[in-house]
Amino acid sequence: MAPQIRRIVILGGGTAGWMTAAAISHVLAARKADITLIESEEIGTVGVGEATLPHIRFFNQRIGLDEPELMRATQATMKLGIQFVDWARKGDAYIHPFGDYGQPAGGVDFLQIWARLHAAGRTSRICDYSLPVVMAEAGRFGFPVEDPASVMSTFSYAYQFDAGLYARYLRRVSEGRGVVRVEGKVTSVRQNPETGHVEALSLGEGREVEGDLYIDCSGFRAMLIDEAMGSGFEDWSRWLPCDRAIAIPTENAGPPVPYTRATARTSGWQWRIPLQHRVGNGHVYSSAFLDDQSAEDELLRHLDAPAMRQPNRLKFRAGQRRQQWVGNVVAIGLASGFLEPLESTSIHLIQQGITTLMELFPDGPLDARDIAEFNRVMSLEYDRVRDFLVLHYHATEREDSEFWNHVRTMDVPGSLDEKITMFRERGIVMKYRDGLFLLPSWIAVFVGQRVIPRHWDPRADALPMEQTAESLARMKRHIAEVVEALDTHDAALARYCPAEVMA
Ligand SMILES: Cc1cc2nc3c(=O)[nH]c(=O)nc-3n(C[C@H](O)[C@H](O)[C@H](O)COP(=O)(O)OP(=O)(O)OC[C@H]3O[C@@H](n4cnc5c(N)ncnc54)[C@H](O)[C@@H]3O)c2cc1C
């Protein structure tokens, strides 16, 4: 019988590697496993990944991190959602908030009521009934409360932070918990000739690191899961054709806003992520429709403050590893796959990988059933995120470039096609049992992309029109008043987590 897992080796010290190290060293502390992380300064990290989702707060809490300390250390700002500009039509803008819309009445969901009033011209933007949208647009921030009677209980928040500083912070935490960091470049992998399992990673000059379980956080190269274990790659570029990015930081043009912006461009989109000490910007585009120099020019033309560094060009491919756990190698982070950063999902998928691994962590020898379950859960997570991202492109009315004509008319995964039809016809969001994005997220993007329900729950017709319209008007006024009384985002940061001014 194979022995218990005593030695865990993590290859890679980017966000994925250090998140994994910090989590494992906390969650598995009682097992007293040896945890080693190998990283190479010469290779470096991908160096992007600044916008997150609210789940990161719970992940950080679970692994024992202090929020204000972490936010100060990473120059973080609050994030209430993502603003999408020019996506369905040029001139459009909507925010996908981290929170709910309105309140149900008479047992009828808010969306159904809104759809009916919208058709009758008796309501305003659905965004006006979302506290985080109104807060984001006003540049204000207040912490959520638990009292379900308060509208302040209807939202959550995430961070916009410096990815390099986050990894550095997690390194300090992990090393404090006994994780051993090895600097060096892995040049070859020793595998058992019979089982194919990894036995050791070689750093050259006779240096080797041996382990029982290996976590591949080596980034796009996927050195262990793919090069050594041959996991293969499921390519989704037919649905997500963007395969390039150019990133560039700029100075802050004004106080940072509590949301990320994604502005549609001719053959992709541009991100803007405000931090305390700078703004992260980037252009994600499809090389089939735009060359690199034109993409860079388009990005530089649309910056709203002076650049602080030279542009950094990146290449990627949308898709996932066919298996994210093979033998004694588990892939986490970019090594497991990549879906473009439109909805800030990569760090979440890292968390999901770590959490699932912790839940299934072998008690004794490796068990094929645990491995199969890990692969099933992670593959489903990737599928769900993929569908949500594809919706942003496909549900557009834009006809002003070859790129938009392509994504508007392309075939989409059957699972998404069905979902769009159900929403358009009856305002129904088919519920996924698993998956990251819940009802309000789908509503935000459907309605924001001008997919408006043509019919609604007949019970909404039974509600008295005048009274219902007045109730929505009151709801809108109440949200506006609550927001008006909050701190500005800037003042909230200054009080809660002011970072050091960086030279
Ligand atoms: C353009 C772009 C924008 C993004 N924006 C977001 C965002 O807003 N939000 C979000 O959640 N995610 C975003 N992501 C994804 C996010 O950047 C990654 O998920 C995150 O940084 C994790 O990367 P990683 O640690 O897997 O890989 P990397 O950062 O590439 O780290 C790989 C590590 O492996 C090491 N390594 C590799 N090979 C070897 C070797 N042979 N020997 C030793 N060490 C080795 C490297 O030195 C490095 O330490 C974005 C990604 C891209 C491409």
PDB file of N, CA and C and ligand atoms in Angstrom, residues 11-17 38-52 163 184-187 203 217-221 223 245-247 271 273 284 314-316 332-335 338 341 344-348 350, ligand 1:
ATOM      1  N   LEU A  11       5.071  23.632  -8.011  1.00  0.00           N
ATOM      2  CA  LEU A  11       5.971  24.242  -9.001  1.00  0.00           C
ATOM      3  C   LEU A  11       5.344  25.551  -9.469  1.00  0.00           C
ATOM      4  N   GLY A  12       5.957  26.676  -9.096  1.00  0.00           N
ATOM      5  CA  GLY A  12       5.491  27.988  -9.551  1.00  0.00           C
ATOM      6  C   GLY A  12       5.149  28.904  -8.393  1.00  0.00           C
ATOM      7  N   GLY A  13       5.594  30.156  -8.519  1.00  0.00           N
ATOM      8  CA  GLY A  13       5.381  31.136  -7.453  1.00  0.00           C
ATOM      9  C   GLY A  13       4.634  32.362  -7.946  1.00  0.00           C
ATOM     10  N   GLY A  14       3.663  32.139  -8.850  1.00  0.00           N
ATOM     11  CA  GLY A  14       2.771  33.239  -9.232  1.00  0.00           C
ATOM     12  C   GLY A  14       1.605  33.273  -8.245  1.00  0.00           C
ATOM     13  N   THR A  15       0.532  33.931  -8.644  1.00  0.00           N
ATOM     14  CA  THR A  15      -0.639  34.002  -7.765  1.00  0.00           C
ATOM     15  C   THR A  15      -1.104  32.596  -7.398  1.00  0.00           C
ATOM     16  N   ALA A  16      -1.137  31.692  -8.385  1.00  0.00           N
ATOM     17  CA  ALA A  16      -1.639  30.332  -8.129  1.00  0.00           C
ATOM     18  C   ALA A  16      -0.748  29.600  -7.122  1.00  0.00           C
ATOM     19  N   GLY A  17       0.559  29.662  -7.332  1.00  0.00           N
ATOM     20  CA  GLY A  17       1.484  28.933  -6.460  1.00  0.00           C
ATOM     21  C   GLY A  17       1.408  29.412  -5.021  1.00  0.00           C
ATOM     22  N   ILE A  38       8.756  25.754  -5.570  1.00  0.00           N
ATOM     23  CA  ILE A  38       9.907  26.088  -6.428  1.00  0.00           C
ATOM     24  C   ILE A  38       9.476  27.188  -7.393  1.00  0.00           C
ATOM     25  N   GLU A  39      10.275  28.227  -7.490  1.00  0.00           N
ATOM     26  CA  GLU A  39       9.966  29.268  -8.478  1.00  0.00           C
ATOM     27  C   GLU A  39      11.255  29.814  -9.058  1.00  0.00           C
ATOM     28  N   SER A  40      11.117  30.419 -10.230  1.00  0.00           N
ATOM     29  CA  SER A  40      12.302  30.919 -10.904  1.00  0.00           C
ATOM     30  C   SER A  40      12.144  32.406 -11.190  1.00  0.00           C
ATOM     31  N   GLU A  41      13.036  33.186 -10.565  1.00  0.00           N
ATOM     32  CA  GLU A  41      12.980  34.633 -10.831  1.00  0.00           C
ATOM     33  C   GLU A  41      13.286  34.923 -12.287  1.00  0.00           C
ATOM     34  N   GLU A  42      14.144  34.080 -12.863  1.00  0.00           N
ATOM     35  CA  GLU A  42      14.531  34.296 -14.260  1.00  0.00           C
ATOM     36  C   GLU A  42      13.303  34.167 -15.180  1.00  0.00           C
ATOM     37  N   ILE A  43      12.449  33.178 -14.913  1.00  0.00           N
ATOM     38  CA  ILE A  43      11.247  32.993 -15.736  1.00  0.00           C
ATOM     39  C   ILE A  43      10.216  34.060 -15.380  1.00  0.00           C
ATOM     40  N   GLY A  44      10.052  34.343 -14.110  1.00  0.00           N
ATOM     41  CA  GLY A  44       9.098  35.372 -13.666  1.00  0.00           C
ATOM     42  C   GLY A  44       7.660  34.874 -13.726  1.00  0.00           C
ATOM     43  N   THR A  45       6.730  35.798 -13.463  1.00  0.00           N
ATOM     44  CA  THR A  45       5.302  35.430 -13.455  1.00  0.00           C
ATOM     45  C   THR A  45       4.610  36.172 -14.592  1.00  0.00           C
ATOM     46  N   VAL A  46       3.345  35.836 -14.807  1.00  0.00           N
ATOM     47  CA  VAL A  46       2.601  36.476 -15.894  1.00  0.00           C
ATOM     48  C   VAL A  46       2.377  37.960 -15.565  1.00  0.00           C
ATOM     49  N   GLY A  47       2.313  38.289 -14.270  1.00  0.00           N
ATOM     50  CA  GLY A  47       2.335  39.695 -13.843  1.00  0.00           C
ATOM     51  C   GLY A  47       1.048  40.466 -14.038  1.00  0.00           C
ATOM     52  N   VAL A  48      -0.051  39.801 -14.377  1.00  0.00           N
ATOM     53  CA  VAL A  48      -1.347  40.473 -14.472  1.00  0.00           C
ATOM     54  C   VAL A  48      -2.337  39.709 -13.588  1.00  0.00           C
ATOM     55  N   GLY A  49      -3.567  40.187 -13.523  1.00  0.00           N
ATOM     56  CA  GLY A  49      -4.562  39.495 -12.683  1.00  0.00           C
ATOM     57  C   GLY A  49      -4.867  40.349 -11.484  1.00  0.00           C
ATOM     58  N   GLU A  50      -5.540  41.464 -11.721  1.00  0.00           N
ATOM     59  CA  GLU A  50      -5.718  42.458 -10.661  1.00  0.00           C
ATOM     60  C   GLU A  50      -7.151  42.599 -10.185  1.00  0.00           C
ATOM     61  N   ALA A  51      -8.096  42.065 -10.963  1.00  0.00           N
ATOM     62  CA  ALA A  51      -9.502  42.224 -10.589  1.00  0.00           C
ATOM     63  C   ALA A  51     -10.029  40.891 -10.086  1.00  0.00           C
ATOM     64  N   THR A  52     -10.790  40.930  -8.993  1.00  0.00           N
ATOM     65  CA  THR A  52     -11.220  39.672  -8.364  1.00  0.00           C
ATOM     66  C   THR A  52     -12.746  39.622  -8.222  1.00  0.00           C
ATOM     67  N   ALA A 163      -1.306  42.288  -8.376  1.00  0.00           N
ATOM     68  CA  ALA A 163      -1.117  40.828  -8.321  1.00  0.00           C
ATOM     69  C   ALA A 163       0.273  40.460  -7.791  1.00  0.00           C
ATOM     70  N   GLY A 184      14.975  28.502  -8.332  1.00  0.00           N
ATOM     71  CA  GLY A 184      15.661  27.728  -9.371  1.00  0.00           C
ATOM     72  C   GLY A 184      14.715  27.349 -10.483  1.00  0.00           C
ATOM     73  N   LYS A 185      15.340  26.875 -11.563  1.00  0.00           N
ATOM     74  CA  LYS A 185      14.557  26.544 -12.747  1.00  0.00           C
ATOM     75  C   LYS A 185      14.505  25.026 -12.891  1.00  0.00           C
ATOM     76  N   VAL A 186      13.309  24.482 -12.920  1.00  0.00           N
ATOM     77  CA  VAL A 186      13.192  23.031 -13.121  1.00  0.00           C
ATOM     78  C   VAL A 186      13.524  22.729 -14.579  1.00  0.00           C
ATOM     79  N   THR A 187      14.499  21.849 -14.780  1.00  0.00           N
ATOM     80  CA  THR A 187      14.927  21.567 -16.159  1.00  0.00           C
ATOM     81  C   THR A 187      14.410  20.220 -16.645  1.00  0.00           C
ATOM     82  N   LEU A 203      16.616  20.385 -10.821  1.00  0.00           N
ATOM     83  CA  LEU A 203      16.965  21.792 -11.004  1.00  0.00           C
ATOM     84  C   LEU A 203      18.344  21.938 -11.632  1.00  0.00           C
ATOM     85  N   CYS A 217       1.755  24.735 -10.800  1.00  0.00           N
ATOM     86  CA  CYS A 217       1.356  26.145 -10.899  1.00  0.00           C
ATOM     87  C   CYS A 217       2.365  26.857 -11.790  1.00  0.00           C
ATOM     88  N   SER A 218       2.809  26.148 -12.838  1.00  0.00           N
ATOM     89  CA  SER A 218       3.892  26.687 -13.673  1.00  0.00           C
ATOM     90  C   SER A 218       3.374  27.618 -14.761  1.00  0.00           C
ATOM     91  N   GLY A 219       2.096  27.988 -14.704  1.00  0.00           N
ATOM     92  CA  GLY A 219       1.583  28.960 -15.666  1.00  0.00           C
ATOM     93  C   GLY A 219       1.250  28.311 -17.003  1.00  0.00           C
ATOM     94  N   PHE A 220       1.221  29.149 -18.054  1.00  0.00           N
ATOM     95  CA  PHE A 220       0.796  28.657 -19.372  1.00  0.00           C
ATOM     96  C   PHE A 220       1.611  27.446 -19.845  1.00  0.00           C
ATOM     97  N   ARG A 221       2.852  27.328 -19.364  1.00  0.00           N
ATOM     98  CA  ARG A 221       3.693  26.217 -19.847  1.00  0.00           C
ATOM     99  C   ARG A 221       3.156  24.857 -19.396  1.00  0.00           C
ATOM    100  N   MET A 223       4.098  22.685 -17.196  1.00  0.00           N
ATOM    101  CA  MET A 223       5.246  21.786 -17.330  1.00  0.00           C
ATOM    102  C   MET A 223       4.977  20.371 -16.821  1.00  0.00           C
ATOM    103  N   ALA A 245      -3.045  39.775 -25.405  1.00  0.00           N
ATOM    104  CA  ALA A 245      -3.322  40.924 -24.529  1.00  0.00           C
ATOM    105  C   ALA A 245      -2.088  41.800 -24.464  1.00  0.00           C
ATOM    106  N   ILE A 246      -2.329  43.084 -24.277  1.00  0.00           N
ATOM    107  CA  ILE A 246      -1.231  44.024 -24.013  1.00  0.00           C
ATOM    108  C   ILE A 246      -1.593  44.734 -22.718  1.00  0.00           C
ATOM    109  N   ALA A 247      -0.681  44.684 -21.744  1.00  0.00           N
ATOM    110  CA  ALA A 247      -0.965  45.296 -20.436  1.00  0.00           C
ATOM    111  C   ALA A 247      -0.044  46.492 -20.230  1.00  0.00           C
ATOM    112  N   TRP A 271      -9.380  46.747 -20.644  1.00  0.00           N
ATOM    113  CA  TRP A 271      -9.704  46.798 -19.210  1.00  0.00           C
ATOM    114  C   TRP A 271      -9.094  48.024 -18.542  1.00  0.00           C
ATOM    115  N   ILE A 273      -8.452  48.969 -14.424  1.00  0.00           N
ATOM    116  CA  ILE A 273      -8.599  48.500 -13.039  1.00  0.00           C
ATOM    117  C   ILE A 273      -7.878  49.485 -12.118  1.00  0.00           C
ATOM    118  N   VAL A 284      -7.388  43.275 -24.680  1.00  0.00           N
ATOM    119  CA  VAL A 284      -7.521  41.858 -25.016  1.00  0.00           C
ATOM    120  C   VAL A 284      -8.114  41.817 -26.424  1.00  0.00           C
ATOM    121  N   LEU A 314       1.221  39.691 -24.264  1.00  0.00           N
ATOM    122  CA  LEU A 314       0.984  38.318 -23.792  1.00  0.00           C
ATOM    123  C   LEU A 314       0.175  37.527 -24.821  1.00  0.00           C
ATOM    124  N   LYS A 315       0.456  36.231 -24.874  1.00  0.00           N
ATOM    125  CA  LYS A 315      -0.306  35.354 -25.781  1.00  0.00           C
ATOM    126  C   LYS A 315      -1.002  34.285 -24.968  1.00  0.00           C
ATOM    127  N   PHE A 316      -2.177  33.866 -25.389  1.00  0.00           N
ATOM    128  CA  PHE A 316      -2.854  32.780 -24.666  1.00  0.00           C
ATOM    129  C   PHE A 316      -3.845  32.085 -25.596  1.00  0.00           C
ATOM    130  N   ILE A 332      -3.170  23.823 -11.032  1.00  0.00           N
ATOM    131  CA  ILE A 332      -3.953  24.946 -10.503  1.00  0.00           C
ATOM    132  C   ILE A 332      -3.439  26.223 -11.164  1.00  0.00           C
ATOM    133  N   GLY A 333      -4.377  27.132 -11.505  1.00  0.00           N
ATOM    134  CA  GLY A 333      -3.972  28.385 -12.144  1.00  0.00           C
ATOM    135  C   GLY A 333      -3.878  28.217 -13.651  1.00  0.00           C
ATOM    136  N   LEU A 334      -3.030  29.020 -14.274  1.00  0.00           N
ATOM    137  CA  LEU A 334      -2.954  29.026 -15.733  1.00  0.00           C
ATOM    138  C   LEU A 334      -2.534  27.666 -16.284  1.00  0.00           C
ATOM    139  N   ALA A 335      -1.862  26.861 -15.484  1.00  0.00           N
ATOM    140  CA  ALA A 335      -1.481  25.519 -15.936  1.00  0.00           C
ATOM    141  C   ALA A 335      -2.713  24.645 -16.168  1.00  0.00           C
ATOM    142  N   PHE A 338      -7.263  28.449 -19.286  1.00  0.00           N
ATOM    143  CA  PHE A 338      -7.416  29.908 -19.201  1.00  0.00           C
ATOM    144  C   PHE A 338      -8.651  30.361 -19.953  1.00  0.00           C
ATOM    145  N   PRO A 341      -9.879  37.391 -19.207  1.00  0.00           N
ATOM    146  CA  PRO A 341     -10.191  38.041 -17.922  1.00  0.00           C
ATOM    147  C   PRO A 341     -11.441  38.928 -17.905  1.00  0.00           C
ATOM    148  N   SER A 344     -13.103  38.523 -14.653  1.00  0.00           N
ATOM    149  CA  SER A 344     -12.163  38.344 -13.516  1.00  0.00           C
ATOM    150  C   SER A 344     -12.290  36.963 -12.876  1.00  0.00           C
ATOM    151  N   THR A 345     -12.343  35.925 -13.689  1.00  0.00           N
ATOM    152  CA  THR A 345     -12.660  34.602 -13.150  1.00  0.00           C
ATOM    153  C   THR A 345     -11.438  33.729 -12.829  1.00  0.00           C
ATOM    154  N   SER A 346     -10.248  34.105 -13.312  1.00  0.00           N
ATOM    155  CA  SER A 346      -9.102  33.188 -13.165  1.00  0.00           C
ATOM    156  C   SER A 346      -8.723  32.954 -11.712  1.00  0.00           C
ATOM    157  N   ILE A 347      -8.657  34.030 -10.934  1.00  0.00           N
ATOM    158  CA  ILE A 347      -8.263  33.845  -9.531  1.00  0.00           C
ATOM    159  C   ILE A 347      -9.344  33.024  -8.823  1.00  0.00           C
ATOM    160  N   HIS A 348     -10.590  33.250  -9.224  1.00  0.00           N
ATOM    161  CA  HIS A 348     -11.653  32.436  -8.628  1.00  0.00           C
ATOM    162  C   HIS A 348     -11.453  30.950  -8.962  1.00  0.00           C
ATOM    163  N   ILE A 350      -8.699  29.503  -9.488  1.00  0.00           N
ATOM    164  CA  ILE A 350      -7.587  29.032  -8.642  1.00  0.00           C
ATOM    165  C   ILE A 350      -8.152  28.617  -7.277  1.00  0.00           C
TER     166      ILE A 350
HETATM  167  C1  LIG B   1      -4.042  39.405 -19.925  1.00  0.00           C
HETATM  168  C2  LIG B   1      -4.452  38.749 -18.650  1.00  0.00           C
HETATM  169  C3  LIG B   1      -5.208  39.449 -17.725  1.00  0.00           C
HETATM  170  C4  LIG B   1      -5.644  38.827 -16.539  1.00  0.00           C
HETATM  171  N1  LIG B   1      -6.449  39.495 -15.664  1.00  0.00           N
HETATM  172  C5  LIG B   1      -6.982  38.824 -14.607  1.00  0.00           C
HETATM  173  C6  LIG B   1      -7.880  39.451 -13.710  1.00  0.00           C
HETATM  174  O1  LIG B   1      -8.173  40.645 -13.813  1.00  0.00           O
HETATM  175  N2  LIG B   1      -8.402  38.715 -12.699  1.00  0.00           N
HETATM  176  C7  LIG B   1      -8.082  37.408 -12.526  1.00  0.00           C
HETATM  177  O2  LIG B   1      -8.634  36.756 -11.639  1.00  0.00           O
HETATM  178  N3  LIG B   1      -7.170  36.820 -13.323  1.00  0.00           N
HETATM  179  C8  LIG B   1      -6.631  37.478 -14.354  1.00  0.00           C
HETATM  180  N4  LIG B   1      -5.731  36.856 -15.160  1.00  0.00           N
HETATM  181  C9  LIG B   1      -5.248  35.525 -14.812  1.00  0.00           C
HETATM  182  C10 LIG B   1      -4.190  35.652 -13.720  1.00  0.00           C
HETATM  183  O3  LIG B   1      -3.147  36.492 -14.147  1.00  0.00           O
HETATM  184  C11 LIG B   1      -3.651  34.280 -13.375  1.00  0.00           C
HETATM  185  O4  LIG B   1      -4.703  33.404 -13.126  1.00  0.00           O
HETATM  186  C12 LIG B   1      -2.786  34.363 -12.144  1.00  0.00           C
HETATM  187  O5  LIG B   1      -1.810  35.346 -12.267  1.00  0.00           O
HETATM  188  C13 LIG B   1      -2.147  33.027 -11.865  1.00  0.00           C
HETATM  189  O6  LIG B   1      -1.079  32.791 -12.706  1.00  0.00           O
HETATM  190  P1  LIG B   1      -0.205  31.521 -12.391  1.00  0.00           P
HETATM  191  O7  LIG B   1       0.335  31.648 -11.018  1.00  0.00           O
HETATM  192  O8  LIG B   1      -0.975  30.320 -12.752  1.00  0.00           O
HETATM  193  O9  LIG B   1       0.981  31.636 -13.470  1.00  0.00           O
HETATM  194  P2  LIG B   1       2.253  32.597 -13.511  1.00  0.00           P
HETATM  195  O10 LIG B   1       2.019  33.922 -12.932  1.00  0.00           O
HETATM  196  O11 LIG B   1       2.732  32.549 -14.941  1.00  0.00           O
HETATM  197  O12 LIG B   1       3.336  31.864 -12.599  1.00  0.00           O
HETATM  198  C14 LIG B   1       4.034  30.744 -13.051  1.00  0.00           C
HETATM  199  C15 LIG B   1       5.145  30.456 -12.065  1.00  0.00           C
HETATM  200  O13 LIG B   1       5.793  29.255 -12.436  1.00  0.00           O
HETATM  201  C16 LIG B   1       7.196  29.448 -12.407  1.00  0.00           C
HETATM  202  N5  LIG B   1       7.799  28.511 -13.347  1.00  0.00           N
HETATM  203  C17 LIG B   1       7.374  28.193 -14.601  1.00  0.00           C
HETATM  204  N6  LIG B   1       8.196  27.277 -15.146  1.00  0.00           N
HETATM  205  C18 LIG B   1       9.143  27.029 -14.215  1.00  0.00           C
HETATM  206  C19 LIG B   1      10.288  26.187 -14.182  1.00  0.00           C
HETATM  207  N7  LIG B   1      10.616  25.427 -15.218  1.00  0.00           N
HETATM  208  N8  LIG B   1      11.045  26.181 -13.079  1.00  0.00           N
HETATM  209  C20 LIG B   1      10.735  26.946 -12.005  1.00  0.00           C
HETATM  210  N9  LIG B   1       9.663  27.758 -11.977  1.00  0.00           N
HETATM  211  C21 LIG B   1       8.897  27.797 -13.071  1.00  0.00           C
HETATM  212  C22 LIG B   1       7.380  30.904 -12.779  1.00  0.00           C
HETATM  213  O14 LIG B   1       8.622  31.386 -12.377  1.00  0.00           O
HETATM  214  C23 LIG B   1       6.228  31.524 -11.996  1.00  0.00           C
HETATM  215  O15 LIG B   1       6.630  31.715 -10.657  1.00  0.00           O
HETATM  216  C24 LIG B   1      -5.255  37.482 -16.307  1.00  0.00           C
HETATM  217  C25 LIG B   1      -4.438  36.810 -17.212  1.00  0.00           C
HETATM  218  C26 LIG B   1      -4.038  37.413 -18.381  1.00  0.00           C
HETATM  219  C27 LIG B   1      -3.177  36.669 -19.351  1.00  0.00           C
END
